[in-house]
Amino acid sequence: MGRHTIDLFMWGYQAHFRASLQIRAEWTFGKLDPGFEVEVFLLGLLRGEDKTLHPVCLEPEECGFSPSDFLSVRADVASYLALDGERNLISTTEAGDDAIRGRRNFRAVRAAVLKALQGGFERRDRSYFFSGFAPVDQYDVGVVLSLKHKDGLEGYRLPKSHADDRFRVPLSIVEAVAEEFLQGCLESLHVPQPTLVTDWRGHREEEILRQAANRLMELPNFAAGSFEGLYGLFSACNFISSLTYEGGESVGSMIVAPAEHPNVRSTLQLVNPVRLQKYRATRKLLEIATRGDSIISDGAHVTGFGKMVGNYDQARSDLFLIRFSGHHQWELLHGDHLMMRVRQELPRLAVPPINRADFFSRFKVLIPDLSRVKVGSLFDLALSACSQRSGTILVITPSAKDEARRLAAQGTMIVPTVASSSMLDSVTSIDGAVLLDVDGVCHAIGVILDGLAVENGDSGRGARYNSTLRYIAAMREKGIACIGIVVSEDGTAEIMPRLPRQISRDLVVQKESEMDQMLGTSFDLEKGFGLIKWLDENRFYLSEIACDKANRFCVKHNEELWKDRGMQIHRVEFKRDPEMSDAFFAETP
């Protein structure tokens, strides 16, 4: 292996450390939701005035930002400290003063770095999180985490917390996981000899997710004013959801709110409140909550039963519902917003099992003449199928009638019937696929799908996934449009075939314009890195003319890179994708 020269040098293992964080972040957020695109880079600010060292270092150097973007961070930190609300706060103890200084400094550092990140070149479509700094040799080094969901989903964020700033309670599950991950990054560097650190030394991803969910469940406790139950609500919900009552799974709901909440009507009050940690007693009371009422709790005790009433002002952020939906399954809601789902003690991003925009875009590409009204009706049916707890397959094709006849020996043909939610709830309880035409008419149930062997099969996925993949490949081979929805037992779903997402045509035109501008003027290497990264990630959408321009731009970038740093980067040539069509451009609002 050839020697690797680091220009923006902080310590010898910075590239190894960054790579290990990238892998850990991808694993962690992939478990939260597979749709996350994750990037991690290191930011180093020089301590002192050594003119022989770079004032700002980045790892990797091609991270979409330039060192100059962060030159004002130190000055911005000083400004934020001068304006901090606790600047005049004094403790009666030295330890208290240290805690106040630590909080003030963390807030100021995070605000200053996020200000620089949010002003970065073409990176405003991502969410940024920052760890704070740890000393490594002559630099203060921090970790920047950036997230983007392929479907533009971020999860619900509570308007506010009732906790004091000292507690730094996260307002969303994404924020909670990000903070737990970044805490692990800092802990990896807080060692006697940080210059010897080569990799991540924090918790495994499952523990990060559990701890993040535990932190998020502090929100209901603080809102209800119950400090006795603080830090125990997550564990209580997990244990209660694991218990059965006379053979039945845990199903029901629990309201967590302060006493005398205007949007909670009590129907029955306990003389002696039951501690949530008395799990079996709480589970027994939950059985009553399956009859219509919910358990009422202050986050530490069950105080009675009741209902949510009236129009709740969600800005209050003090009324939560915990909904138990099965064995080891429960959800946290605020108002009508689902904050997280928990399965087997692990949180998942609370998003619909299928994305409406993604569903519509598949039909625009594969069955473009179908009206939006009909696509909307099919979406409602697909969403209904996602509630089938044992999993199922929904196949939608204009040739459903013919396919039902062809597959009659391995399924059950029915008299063509317009599908409804109640009907799907019944027919999806058996194995096999349900065949629908584009009018929502069902032609067969319990169908065992056939198809071609495909290279992109996944042995790690189940039979439903791979059989649907093969069937759709065979249908495409015949030139027949076909869309499949594969629903797993955990309630997640996947739309097939996989297609590139729709993007704005104007965005592609803008990138072409930027290439023209940079090719015709003095070349900015750092902006060039960012532009090439975008082009590489979105090469599917480039026309033949744009591909030619992108290839010339890469050649020019390598020429300037050689002059400036004595290096070149080999890149895959841009070629027009024959599958690309105008259907992949999103409609302009």
Coordinates of C-alpha atoms in Angstrom, one line a residue, residues 2 12 21 49 80 91 111 136 169 178 236 246 252 257 275 283 288 362 423 428 466 485 577:
G2 CA 1.3 3.4 -1.0
G12 CA -1.5 10.4 12.3
L21 CA -17.0 6.7 12.9
E49 CA -0.7 30.9 17.2
Y80 CA -22.2 33.7 21.9
S91 CA -22.8 29.0 41.9
A111 CA -24.0 27.4 17.9
V136 CA -5.9 16.1 20.4
V169 CA -33.3 16.5 26.7
A178 CA -27.3 11.8 17.0
A236 CA -41.3 0.3 32.2
E246 CA -54.6 -14.5 30.5
G252 CA -54.0 -0.6 25.1
A257 CA -49.8 14.4 31.4
R275 CA -46.1 2.5 40.6
R283 CA -50.3 -4.8 32.9
I288 CA -59.1 -2.2 31.2
R362 CA -43.5 5.0 -9.2
M423 CA -61.5 -6.9 2.5
T428 CA -54.1 -10.8 3.5
N466 CA -37.1 -12.2 -3.1
I485 CA -45.7 -3.7 -2.0
D577 CA -28.4 6.2 -18.4

